[in-house]
PDB file of C-alpha atoms in Angstrom:
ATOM      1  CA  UNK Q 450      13.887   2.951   2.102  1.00  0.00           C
ATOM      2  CA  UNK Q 451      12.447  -0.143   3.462  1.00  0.00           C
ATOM      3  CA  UNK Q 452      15.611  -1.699   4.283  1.00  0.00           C
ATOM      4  CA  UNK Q 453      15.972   1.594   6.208  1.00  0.00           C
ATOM      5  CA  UNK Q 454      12.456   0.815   8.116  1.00  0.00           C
ATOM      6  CA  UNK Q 455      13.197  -2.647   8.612  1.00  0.00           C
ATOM      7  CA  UNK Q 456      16.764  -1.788  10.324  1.00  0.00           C
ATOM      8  CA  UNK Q 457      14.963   1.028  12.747  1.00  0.00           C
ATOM      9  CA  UNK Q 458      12.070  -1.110  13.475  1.00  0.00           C
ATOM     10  CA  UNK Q 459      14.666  -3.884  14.551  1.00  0.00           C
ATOM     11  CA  UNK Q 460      16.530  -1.201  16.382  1.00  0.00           C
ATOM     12  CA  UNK Q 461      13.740  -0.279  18.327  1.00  0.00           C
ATOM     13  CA  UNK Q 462      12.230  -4.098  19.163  1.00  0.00           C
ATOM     14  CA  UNK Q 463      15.597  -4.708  20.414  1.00  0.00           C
ATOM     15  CA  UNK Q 464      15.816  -2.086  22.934  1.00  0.00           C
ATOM     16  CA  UNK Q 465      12.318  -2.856  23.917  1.00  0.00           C
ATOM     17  CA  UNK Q 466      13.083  -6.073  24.971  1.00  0.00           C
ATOM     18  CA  UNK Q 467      16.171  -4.849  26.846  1.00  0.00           C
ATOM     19  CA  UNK Q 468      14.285  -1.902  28.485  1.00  0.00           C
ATOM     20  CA  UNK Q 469      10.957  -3.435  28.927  1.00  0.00           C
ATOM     21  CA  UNK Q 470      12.223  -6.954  29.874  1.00  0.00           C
ATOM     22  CA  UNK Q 471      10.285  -6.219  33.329  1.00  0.00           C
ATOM     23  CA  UNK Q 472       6.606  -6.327  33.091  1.00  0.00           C
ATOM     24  CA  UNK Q 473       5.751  -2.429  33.775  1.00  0.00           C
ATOM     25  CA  UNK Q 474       2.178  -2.082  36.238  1.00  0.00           C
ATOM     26  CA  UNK Q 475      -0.402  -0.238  33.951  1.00  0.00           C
ATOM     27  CA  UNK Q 476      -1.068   3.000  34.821  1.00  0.00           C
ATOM     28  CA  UNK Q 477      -4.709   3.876  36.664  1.00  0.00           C
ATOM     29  CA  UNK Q 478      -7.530   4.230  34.740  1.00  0.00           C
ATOM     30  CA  UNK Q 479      -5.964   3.399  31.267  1.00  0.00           C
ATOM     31  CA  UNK Q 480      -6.320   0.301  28.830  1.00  0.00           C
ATOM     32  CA  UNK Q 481      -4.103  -2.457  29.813  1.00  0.00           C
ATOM     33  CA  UNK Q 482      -1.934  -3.253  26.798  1.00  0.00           C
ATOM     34  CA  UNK Q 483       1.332  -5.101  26.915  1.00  0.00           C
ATOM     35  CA  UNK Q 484       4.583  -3.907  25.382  1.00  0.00           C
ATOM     36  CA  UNK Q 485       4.035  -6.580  22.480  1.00  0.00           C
ATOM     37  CA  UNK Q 486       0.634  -5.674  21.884  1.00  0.00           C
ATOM     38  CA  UNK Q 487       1.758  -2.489  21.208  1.00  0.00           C
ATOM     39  CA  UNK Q 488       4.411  -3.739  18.828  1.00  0.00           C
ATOM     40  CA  UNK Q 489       2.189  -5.751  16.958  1.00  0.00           C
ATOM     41  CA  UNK Q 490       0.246  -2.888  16.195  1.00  0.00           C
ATOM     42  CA  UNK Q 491       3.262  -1.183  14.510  1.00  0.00           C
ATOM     43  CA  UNK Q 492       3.529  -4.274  12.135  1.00  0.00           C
ATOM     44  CA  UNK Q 493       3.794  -3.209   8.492  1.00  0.00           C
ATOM     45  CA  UNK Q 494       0.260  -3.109   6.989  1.00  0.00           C
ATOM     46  CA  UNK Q 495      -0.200  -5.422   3.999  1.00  0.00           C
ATOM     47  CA  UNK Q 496      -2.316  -5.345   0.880  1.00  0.00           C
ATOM     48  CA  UNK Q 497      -3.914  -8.517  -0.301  1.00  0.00           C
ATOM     49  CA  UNK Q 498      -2.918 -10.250  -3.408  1.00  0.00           C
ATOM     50  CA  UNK Q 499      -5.126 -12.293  -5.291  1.00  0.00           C
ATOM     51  CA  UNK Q 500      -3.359 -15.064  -7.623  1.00  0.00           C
ATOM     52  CA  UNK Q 501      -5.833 -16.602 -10.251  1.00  0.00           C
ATOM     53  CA  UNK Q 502      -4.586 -19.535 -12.267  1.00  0.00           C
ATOM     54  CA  UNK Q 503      -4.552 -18.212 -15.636  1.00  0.00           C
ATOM     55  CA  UNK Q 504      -4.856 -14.552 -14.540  1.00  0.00           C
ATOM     56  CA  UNK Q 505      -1.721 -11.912 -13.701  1.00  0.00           C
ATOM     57  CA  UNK Q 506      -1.790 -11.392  -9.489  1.00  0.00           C
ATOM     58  CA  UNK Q 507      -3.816  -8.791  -8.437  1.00  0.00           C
ATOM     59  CA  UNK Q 508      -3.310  -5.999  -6.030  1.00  0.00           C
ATOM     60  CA  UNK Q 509      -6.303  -4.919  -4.155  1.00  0.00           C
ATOM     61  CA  UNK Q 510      -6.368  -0.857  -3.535  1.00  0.00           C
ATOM     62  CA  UNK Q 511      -9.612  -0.202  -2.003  1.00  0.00           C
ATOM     63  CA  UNK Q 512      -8.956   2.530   0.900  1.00  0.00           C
ATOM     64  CA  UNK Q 513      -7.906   5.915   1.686  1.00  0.00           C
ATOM     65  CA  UNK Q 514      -4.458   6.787   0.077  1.00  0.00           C
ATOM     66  CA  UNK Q 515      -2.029   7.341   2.969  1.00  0.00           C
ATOM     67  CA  UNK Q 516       1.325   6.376   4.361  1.00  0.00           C
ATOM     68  CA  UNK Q 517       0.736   3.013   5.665  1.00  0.00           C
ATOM     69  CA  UNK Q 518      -1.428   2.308   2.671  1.00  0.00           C
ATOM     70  CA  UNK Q 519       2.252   3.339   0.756  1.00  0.00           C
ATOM     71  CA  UNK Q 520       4.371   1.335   2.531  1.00  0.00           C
ATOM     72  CA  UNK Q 521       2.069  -2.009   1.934  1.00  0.00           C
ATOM     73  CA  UNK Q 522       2.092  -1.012  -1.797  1.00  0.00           C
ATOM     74  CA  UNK Q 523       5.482  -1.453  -1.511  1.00  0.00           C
ATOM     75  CA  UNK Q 524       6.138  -4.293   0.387  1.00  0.00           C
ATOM     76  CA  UNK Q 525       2.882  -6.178  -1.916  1.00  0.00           C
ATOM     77  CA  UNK Q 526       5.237  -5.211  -4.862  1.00  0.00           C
ATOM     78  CA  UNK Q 527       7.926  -6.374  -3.726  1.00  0.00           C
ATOM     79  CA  UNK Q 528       6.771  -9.910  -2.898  1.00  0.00           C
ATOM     80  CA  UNK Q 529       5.488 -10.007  -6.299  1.00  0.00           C
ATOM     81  CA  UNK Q 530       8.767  -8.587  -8.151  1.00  0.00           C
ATOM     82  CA  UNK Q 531      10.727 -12.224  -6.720  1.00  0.00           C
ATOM     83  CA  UNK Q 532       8.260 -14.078  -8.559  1.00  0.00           C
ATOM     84  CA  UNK Q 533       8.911 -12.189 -11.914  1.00  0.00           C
ATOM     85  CA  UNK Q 534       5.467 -11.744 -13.231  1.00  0.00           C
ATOM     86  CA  UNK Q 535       4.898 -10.816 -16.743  1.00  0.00           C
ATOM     87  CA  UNK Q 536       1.593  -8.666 -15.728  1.00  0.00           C
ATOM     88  CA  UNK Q 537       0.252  -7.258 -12.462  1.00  0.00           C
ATOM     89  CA  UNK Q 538      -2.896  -5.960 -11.771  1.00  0.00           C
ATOM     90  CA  UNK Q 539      -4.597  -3.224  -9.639  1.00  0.00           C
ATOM     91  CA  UNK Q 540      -7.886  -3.074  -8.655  1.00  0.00           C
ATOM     92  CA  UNK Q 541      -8.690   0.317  -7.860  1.00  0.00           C
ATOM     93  CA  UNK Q 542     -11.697   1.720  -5.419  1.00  0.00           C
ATOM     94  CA  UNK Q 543     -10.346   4.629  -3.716  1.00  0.00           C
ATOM     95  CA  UNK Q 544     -11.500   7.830  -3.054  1.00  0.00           C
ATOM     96  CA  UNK Q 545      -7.581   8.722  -2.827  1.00  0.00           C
ATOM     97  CA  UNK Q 546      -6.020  10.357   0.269  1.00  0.00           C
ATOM     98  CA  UNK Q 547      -2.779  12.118   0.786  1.00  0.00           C
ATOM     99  CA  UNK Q 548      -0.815  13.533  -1.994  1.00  0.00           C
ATOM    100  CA  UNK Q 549       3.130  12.135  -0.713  1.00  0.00           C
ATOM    101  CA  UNK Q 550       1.813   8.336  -0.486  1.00  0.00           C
ATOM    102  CA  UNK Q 551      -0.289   9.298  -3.901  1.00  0.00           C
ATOM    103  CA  UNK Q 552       2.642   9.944  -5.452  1.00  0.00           C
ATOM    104  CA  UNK Q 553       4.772   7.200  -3.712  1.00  0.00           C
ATOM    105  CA  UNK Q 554       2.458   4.788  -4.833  1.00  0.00           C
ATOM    106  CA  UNK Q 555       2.172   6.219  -9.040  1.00  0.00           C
ATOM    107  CA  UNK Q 556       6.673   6.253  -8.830  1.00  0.00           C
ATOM    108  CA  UNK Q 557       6.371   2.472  -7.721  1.00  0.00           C
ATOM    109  CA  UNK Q 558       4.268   1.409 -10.654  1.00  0.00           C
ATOM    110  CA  UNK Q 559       6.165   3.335 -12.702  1.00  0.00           C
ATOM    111  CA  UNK Q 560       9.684   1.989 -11.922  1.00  0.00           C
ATOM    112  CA  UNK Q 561       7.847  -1.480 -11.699  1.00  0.00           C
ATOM    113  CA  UNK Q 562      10.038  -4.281 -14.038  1.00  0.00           C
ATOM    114  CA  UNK Q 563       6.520  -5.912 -15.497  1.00  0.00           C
ATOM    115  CA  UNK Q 564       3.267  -4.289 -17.076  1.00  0.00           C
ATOM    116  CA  UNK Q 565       1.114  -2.898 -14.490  1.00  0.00           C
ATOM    117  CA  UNK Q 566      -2.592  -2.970 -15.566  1.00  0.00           C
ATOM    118  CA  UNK Q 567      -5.152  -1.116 -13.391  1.00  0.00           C
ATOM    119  CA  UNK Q 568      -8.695  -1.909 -13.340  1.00  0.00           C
ATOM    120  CA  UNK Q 569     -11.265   1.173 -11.584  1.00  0.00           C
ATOM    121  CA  UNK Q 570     -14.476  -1.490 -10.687  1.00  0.00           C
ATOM    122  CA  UNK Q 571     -16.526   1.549  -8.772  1.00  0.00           C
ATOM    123  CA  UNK Q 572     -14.440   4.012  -8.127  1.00  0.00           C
ATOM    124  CA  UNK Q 573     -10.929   6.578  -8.360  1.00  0.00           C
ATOM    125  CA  UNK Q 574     -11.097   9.846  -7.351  1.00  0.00           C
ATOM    126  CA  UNK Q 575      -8.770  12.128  -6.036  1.00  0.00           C
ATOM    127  CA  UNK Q 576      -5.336  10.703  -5.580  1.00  0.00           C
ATOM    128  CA  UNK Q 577      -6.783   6.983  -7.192  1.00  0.00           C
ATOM    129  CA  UNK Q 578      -7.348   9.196 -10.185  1.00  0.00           C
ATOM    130  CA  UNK Q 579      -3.918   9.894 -10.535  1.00  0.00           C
ATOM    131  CA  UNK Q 580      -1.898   6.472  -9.691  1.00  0.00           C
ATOM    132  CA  UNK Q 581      -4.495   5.352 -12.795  1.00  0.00           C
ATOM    133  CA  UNK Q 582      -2.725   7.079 -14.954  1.00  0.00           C
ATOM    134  CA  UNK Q 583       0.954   6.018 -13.861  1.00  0.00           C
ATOM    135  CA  UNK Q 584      -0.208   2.678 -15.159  1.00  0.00           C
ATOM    136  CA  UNK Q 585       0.747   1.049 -18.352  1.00  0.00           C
ATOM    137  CA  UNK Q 586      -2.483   0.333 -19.126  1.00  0.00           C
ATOM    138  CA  UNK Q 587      -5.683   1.865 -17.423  1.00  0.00           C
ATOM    139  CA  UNK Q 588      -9.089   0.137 -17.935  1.00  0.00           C
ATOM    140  CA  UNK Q 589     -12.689   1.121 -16.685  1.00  0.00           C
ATOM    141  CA  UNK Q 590     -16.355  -0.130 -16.494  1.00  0.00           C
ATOM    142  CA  UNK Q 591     -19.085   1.848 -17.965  1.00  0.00           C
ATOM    143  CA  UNK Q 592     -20.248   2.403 -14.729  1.00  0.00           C
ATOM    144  CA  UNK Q 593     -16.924   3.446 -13.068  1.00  0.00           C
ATOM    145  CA  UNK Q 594     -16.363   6.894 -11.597  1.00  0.00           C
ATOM    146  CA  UNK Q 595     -12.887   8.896 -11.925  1.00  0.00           C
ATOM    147  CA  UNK Q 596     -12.834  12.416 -10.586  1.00  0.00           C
ATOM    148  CA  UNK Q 597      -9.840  14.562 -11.040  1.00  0.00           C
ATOM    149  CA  UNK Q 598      -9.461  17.667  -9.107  1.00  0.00           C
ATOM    150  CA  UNK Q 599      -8.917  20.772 -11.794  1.00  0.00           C
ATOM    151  CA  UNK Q 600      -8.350  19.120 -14.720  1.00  0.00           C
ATOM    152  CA  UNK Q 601      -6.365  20.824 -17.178  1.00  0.00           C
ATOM    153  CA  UNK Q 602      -6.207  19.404 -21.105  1.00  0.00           C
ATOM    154  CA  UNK Q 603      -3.272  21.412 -23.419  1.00  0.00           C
TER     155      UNK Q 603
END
């Protein structure tokens, strides 16, 4: 899938720069933004990663659950997966978001090679409630929230 993204994305700078070699005027009365402005603003969103010495890297996950928010997961996975940790963690505070990058986000840590631990500091509600439980091992504070719409126990 991202190899996918990365190929279009290339696709589409390169006829940019073909088509849009020519600075275009701006049109009256709106912002004026060049071409690679615009671009830049299409970059893939990242998460940051926080490497202790002694402590497994961290993944921060501290906004509303949605498709760019999916796609950093992803790509923050993925630079950790080359260094072949043992443990991750994630640090939840989310009040979740949109159910496809909600569930995007729980298959990653599933399929992920190493133990994923995720810690919920304030917060996981909503779709943070449920990528808690795709990890291997789910810890809270005693002063941590986790709301679940409808649960259901059998």
């Amino acid at each position: 899938m991202k190899k996918i993204y990365l190929a279009v994305m290339a696709a589409v700078m390169l006829f940019a720069s073909t088509c849009f070699a020519q600075p275009t005027p701006p049109i009256p009365g709106s912002p004026e933004i060049t071409f690679e402005e615009l671009l830049r603003g299409m970059a893939t969103p990242s998460l940051p990663i926080i490497k202790g010495p002694k402590e497994p890297p961290t993944i921060m996950l501290e906004q509303k659950i949605d498709g760019d928010v999916a796609i950093a997961f992803e790509g923050a996975l993925d630079r950790l997966a080359r260094s072949r940790p043992n443990e991750i963690r994630v640090l939840i505070n989310s009040d979740g978001g949109e159910v496809d990058a909600t569930f995007r986000i729980s298959q990653l840590i599933e399929r992920f090679p190493a133990k994923v631990t995720c810690v919920v500091d304030v917060r996981a509600q909503s779709g943070a409630a449920a990528i808690l439980q795709s990890c291997d091992r789910r810890l809270m504070t005693s002063r941590s929230l986790m709301m679940m719409h409808r649960p259901n126990v059998t």
